[in-house]
CSV table of C-alpha atoms in Angstrom, one decimal:
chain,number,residue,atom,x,y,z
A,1,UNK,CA,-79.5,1.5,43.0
A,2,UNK,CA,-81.7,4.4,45.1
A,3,UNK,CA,-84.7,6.1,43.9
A,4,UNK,CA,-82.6,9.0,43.1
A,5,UNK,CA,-79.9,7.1,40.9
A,6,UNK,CA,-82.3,6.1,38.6
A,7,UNK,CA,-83.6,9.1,38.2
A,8,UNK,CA,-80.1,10.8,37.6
A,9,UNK,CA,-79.9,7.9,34.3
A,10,UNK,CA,-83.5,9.0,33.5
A,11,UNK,CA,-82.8,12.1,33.1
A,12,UNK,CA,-80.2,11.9,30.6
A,13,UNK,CA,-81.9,9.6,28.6
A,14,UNK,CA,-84.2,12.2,28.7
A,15,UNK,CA,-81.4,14.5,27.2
A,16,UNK,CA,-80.4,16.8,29.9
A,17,UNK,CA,-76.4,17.2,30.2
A,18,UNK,CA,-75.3,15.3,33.3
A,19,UNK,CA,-74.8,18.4,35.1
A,20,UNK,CA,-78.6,19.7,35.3
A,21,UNK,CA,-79.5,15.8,35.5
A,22,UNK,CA,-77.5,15.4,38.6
A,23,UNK,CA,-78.8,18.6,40.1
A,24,UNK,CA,-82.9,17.1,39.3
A,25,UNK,CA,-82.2,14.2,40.7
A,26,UNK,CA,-80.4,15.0,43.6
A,27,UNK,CA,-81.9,19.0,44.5
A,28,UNK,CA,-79.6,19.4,47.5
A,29,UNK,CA,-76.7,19.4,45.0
A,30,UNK,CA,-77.5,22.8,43.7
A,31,UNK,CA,-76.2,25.2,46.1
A,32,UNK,CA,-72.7,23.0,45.5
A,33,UNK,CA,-69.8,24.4,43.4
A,34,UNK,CA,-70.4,23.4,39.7
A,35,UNK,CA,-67.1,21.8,39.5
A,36,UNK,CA,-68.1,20.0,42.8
A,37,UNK,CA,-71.1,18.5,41.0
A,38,UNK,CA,-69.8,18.3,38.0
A,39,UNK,CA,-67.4,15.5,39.7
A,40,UNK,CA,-69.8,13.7,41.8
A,41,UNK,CA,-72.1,13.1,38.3
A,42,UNK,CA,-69.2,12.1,36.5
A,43,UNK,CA,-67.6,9.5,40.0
A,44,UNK,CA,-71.4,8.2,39.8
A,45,UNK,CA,-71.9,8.1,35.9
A,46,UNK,CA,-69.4,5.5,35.8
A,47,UNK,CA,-69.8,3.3,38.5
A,48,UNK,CA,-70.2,-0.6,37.1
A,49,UNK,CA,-73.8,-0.6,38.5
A,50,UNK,CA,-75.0,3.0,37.4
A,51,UNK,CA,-73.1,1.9,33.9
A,52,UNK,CA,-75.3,-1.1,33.2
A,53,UNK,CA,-78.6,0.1,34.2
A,54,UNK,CA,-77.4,3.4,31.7
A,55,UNK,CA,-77.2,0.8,29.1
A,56,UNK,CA,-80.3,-1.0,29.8
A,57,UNK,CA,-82.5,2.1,29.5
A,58,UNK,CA,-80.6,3.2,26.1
A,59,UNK,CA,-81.5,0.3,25.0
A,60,UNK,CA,-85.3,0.2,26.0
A,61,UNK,CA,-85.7,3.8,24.8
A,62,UNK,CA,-84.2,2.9,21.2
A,63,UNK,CA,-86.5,-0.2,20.9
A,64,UNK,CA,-89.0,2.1,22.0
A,65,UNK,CA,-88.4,4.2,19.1
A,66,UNK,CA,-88.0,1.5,16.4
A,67,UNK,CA,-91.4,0.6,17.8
A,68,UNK,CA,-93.2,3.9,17.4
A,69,UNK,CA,-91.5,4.5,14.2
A,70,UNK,CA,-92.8,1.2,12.5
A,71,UNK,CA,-96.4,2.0,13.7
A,72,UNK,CA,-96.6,5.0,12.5
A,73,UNK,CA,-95.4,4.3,8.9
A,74,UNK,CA,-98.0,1.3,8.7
A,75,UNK,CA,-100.2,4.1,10.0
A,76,UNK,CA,-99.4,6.6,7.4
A,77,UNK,CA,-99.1,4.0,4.4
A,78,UNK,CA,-102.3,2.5,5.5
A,79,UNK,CA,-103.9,6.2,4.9
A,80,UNK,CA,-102.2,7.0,1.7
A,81,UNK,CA,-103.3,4.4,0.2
A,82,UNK,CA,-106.8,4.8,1.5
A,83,UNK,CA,-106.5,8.9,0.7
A,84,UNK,CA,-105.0,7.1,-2.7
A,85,UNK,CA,-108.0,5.1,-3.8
A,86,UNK,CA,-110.6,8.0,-2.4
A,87,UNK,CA,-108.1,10.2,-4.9
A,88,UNK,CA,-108.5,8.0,-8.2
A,89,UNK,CA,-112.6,7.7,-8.2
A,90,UNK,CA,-112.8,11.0,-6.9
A,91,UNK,CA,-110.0,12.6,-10.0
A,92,UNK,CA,-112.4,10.0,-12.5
A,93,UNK,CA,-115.8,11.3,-11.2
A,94,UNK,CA,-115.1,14.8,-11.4
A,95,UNK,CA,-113.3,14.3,-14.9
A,96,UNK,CA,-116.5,12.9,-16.1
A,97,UNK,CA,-118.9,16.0,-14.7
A,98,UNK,CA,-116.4,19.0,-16.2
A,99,UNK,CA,-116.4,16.6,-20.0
A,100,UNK,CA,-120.4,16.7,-19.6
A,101,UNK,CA,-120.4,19.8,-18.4
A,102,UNK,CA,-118.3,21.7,-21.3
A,103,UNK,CA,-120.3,19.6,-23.8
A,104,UNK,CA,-123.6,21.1,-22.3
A,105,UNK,CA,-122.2,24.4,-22.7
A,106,UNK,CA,-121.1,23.8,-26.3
A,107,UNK,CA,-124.7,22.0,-27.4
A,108,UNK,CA,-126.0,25.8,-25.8
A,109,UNK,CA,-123.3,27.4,-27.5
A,110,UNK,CA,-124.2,26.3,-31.2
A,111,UNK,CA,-128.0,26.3,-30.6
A,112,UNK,CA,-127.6,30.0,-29.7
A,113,UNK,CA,-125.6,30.7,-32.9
A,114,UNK,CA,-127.9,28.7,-34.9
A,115,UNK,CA,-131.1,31.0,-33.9
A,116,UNK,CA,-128.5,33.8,-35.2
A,117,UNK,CA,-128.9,31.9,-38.3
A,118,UNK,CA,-132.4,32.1,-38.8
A,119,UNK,CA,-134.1,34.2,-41.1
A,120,UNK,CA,-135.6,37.5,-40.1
A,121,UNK,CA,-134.7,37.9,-36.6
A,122,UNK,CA,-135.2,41.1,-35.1
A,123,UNK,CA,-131.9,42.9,-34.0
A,124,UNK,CA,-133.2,42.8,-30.6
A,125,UNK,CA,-133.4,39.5,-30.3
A,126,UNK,CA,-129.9,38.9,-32.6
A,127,UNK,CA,-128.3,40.8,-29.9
A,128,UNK,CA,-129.4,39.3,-26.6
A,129,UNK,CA,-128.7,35.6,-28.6
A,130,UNK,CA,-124.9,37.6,-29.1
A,131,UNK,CA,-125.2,38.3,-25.4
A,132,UNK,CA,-126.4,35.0,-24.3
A,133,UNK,CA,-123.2,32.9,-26.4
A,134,UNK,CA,-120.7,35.5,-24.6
A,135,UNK,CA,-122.0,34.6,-21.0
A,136,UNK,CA,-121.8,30.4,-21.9
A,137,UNK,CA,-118.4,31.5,-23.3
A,138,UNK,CA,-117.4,33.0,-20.6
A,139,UNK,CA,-118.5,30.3,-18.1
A,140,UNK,CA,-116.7,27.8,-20.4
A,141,UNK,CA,-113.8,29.8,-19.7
A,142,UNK,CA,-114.8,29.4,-15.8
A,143,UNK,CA,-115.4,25.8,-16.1
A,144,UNK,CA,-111.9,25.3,-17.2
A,145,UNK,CA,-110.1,27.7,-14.8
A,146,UNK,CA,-111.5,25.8,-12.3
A,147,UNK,CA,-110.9,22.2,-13.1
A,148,UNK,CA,-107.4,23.5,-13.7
A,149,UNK,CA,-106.9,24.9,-10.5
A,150,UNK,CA,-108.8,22.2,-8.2
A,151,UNK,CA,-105.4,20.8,-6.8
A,152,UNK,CA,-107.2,20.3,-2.7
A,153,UNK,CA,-106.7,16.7,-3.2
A,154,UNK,CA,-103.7,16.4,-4.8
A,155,UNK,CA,-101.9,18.5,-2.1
A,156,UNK,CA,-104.0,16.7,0.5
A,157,UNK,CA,-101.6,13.3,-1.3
A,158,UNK,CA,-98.9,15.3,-1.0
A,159,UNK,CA,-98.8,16.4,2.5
A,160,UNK,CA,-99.6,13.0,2.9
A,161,UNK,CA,-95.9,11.7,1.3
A,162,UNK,CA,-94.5,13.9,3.0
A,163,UNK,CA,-95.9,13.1,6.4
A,164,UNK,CA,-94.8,9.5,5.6
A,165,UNK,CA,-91.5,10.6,4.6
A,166,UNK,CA,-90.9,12.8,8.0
A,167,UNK,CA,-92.5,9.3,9.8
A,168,UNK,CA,-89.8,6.9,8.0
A,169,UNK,CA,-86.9,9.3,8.8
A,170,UNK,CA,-87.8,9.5,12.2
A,171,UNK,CA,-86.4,6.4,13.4
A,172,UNK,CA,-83.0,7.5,12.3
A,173,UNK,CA,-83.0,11.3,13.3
A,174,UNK,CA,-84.3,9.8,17.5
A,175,UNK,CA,-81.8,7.2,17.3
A,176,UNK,CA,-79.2,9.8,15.9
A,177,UNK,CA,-80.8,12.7,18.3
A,178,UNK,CA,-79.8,10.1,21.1
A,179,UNK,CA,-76.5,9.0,19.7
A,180,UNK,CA,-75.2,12.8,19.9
A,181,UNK,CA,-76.8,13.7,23.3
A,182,UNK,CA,-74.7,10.8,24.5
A,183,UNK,CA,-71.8,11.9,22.9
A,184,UNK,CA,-72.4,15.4,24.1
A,185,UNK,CA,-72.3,14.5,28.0
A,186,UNK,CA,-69.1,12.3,27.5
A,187,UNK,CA,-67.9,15.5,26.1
A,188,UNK,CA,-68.8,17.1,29.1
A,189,UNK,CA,-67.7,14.6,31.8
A,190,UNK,CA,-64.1,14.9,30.3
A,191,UNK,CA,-64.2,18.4,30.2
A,192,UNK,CA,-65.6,18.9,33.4
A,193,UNK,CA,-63.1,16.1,35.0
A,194,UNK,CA,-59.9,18.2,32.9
A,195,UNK,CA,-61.0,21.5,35.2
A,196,UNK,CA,-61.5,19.9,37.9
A,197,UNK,CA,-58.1,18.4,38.0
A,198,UNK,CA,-57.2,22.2,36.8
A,199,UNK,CA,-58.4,23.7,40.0
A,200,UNK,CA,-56.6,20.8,42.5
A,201,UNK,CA,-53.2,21.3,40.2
A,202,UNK,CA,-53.4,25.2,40.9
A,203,UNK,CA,-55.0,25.0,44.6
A,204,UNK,CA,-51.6,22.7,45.3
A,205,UNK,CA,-49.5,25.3,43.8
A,206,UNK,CA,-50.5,28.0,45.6
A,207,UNK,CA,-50.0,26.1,48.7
């Protein structure tokens, strides 16, 4: 096989129709007819020798693949499970904080109230202890909204599944990707070779 040959095959493993892959490989086909390529790329396609290297390189480029594919899903499941881990000390730690953070705010709460209590307080001092309760209140309130809506990490997991999902799928969707692209450029040989024949059958009749 020649230089240029090889690179024709490469080329549609590549995923170029046979057409634009003959043209690359061989650049002084382009100012020829497209039907005129079209029949030299499908006359060389298959040729015995052209067929099994074809073959050979499917094959390499799907085991290629397979390989990256399994790589990168022991990749991502080594980092879920890391992100995982980080995930259930960090959920525990922070669980613990806003718990001692609420029961700070309610021992300030009911000491407030209790000085309400007392005997003989001046109303000015009544009302900034009122004052006082409604801003711990209020950052209760605060405390809460927050713990509530602190979901970084959780999407951070999430992405994360779906990262590994996309990674375990995409041995399939190359190995499909590649099935159809060599479906497509049979496709096209045979429908190329049909107008070719077209062309001869009404060239002949003309004659």
């Amino acid at each position: 096989m020649t230089y240029n040959q090889e690179m024709y095959i490469e080329y549609i493993i590549q995923g170029y129709n046979h057409r634009t892959a003959f043209i690359k490989a061989f650049p002084s086909s382009k100012s020829k007819k497209p039907s005129v390529v079209d029949s030299q790329a499908s006359q060389l396609f298959f040729k015995p020798e052209i067929q099994d290297y074809f073959q050979k390189r499917k094959k390499e480029t799907q085991d290629e693949i397979k390989e990256k594919s399994i790589w990168n899903k022991e990749l991502a499941m080594n980092e879920l499970i890391d992100l995982l881990y980080t995930n259930k000390k960090e959920s525990k730690r922070y669980e613990e904080a806003f718990y001692d953070e609420l029961d700070l705010i309610d021992r300030k709460i009911a000491e407030k109230e209790k000085e309400m209590k007392k005997p003989r307080q001046a109303k000015k001092v009544i009302k900034q202890l009122m004052a006082d309760v409604d801003t711990l209140r209020y950052q209760r309130i605060q405390v809460c909204r927050k713990h509530i809506s602190n979901k970084s990490v959780n999407e951070a997991i999430l992405s994360s599944i779906q990262q590994l999902n996309e990674i375990m799928d995409f041995k399939n969707e190359a190995l499909r990707n590649l099935k159809e692209s060599e479906n497509q450029q049979k496709i096209e040989i045979l429908f190329n070779t049909d107008m070719e024949k077209d062309e001869i059958e009404a060239e002949n009749g003309e004659k």
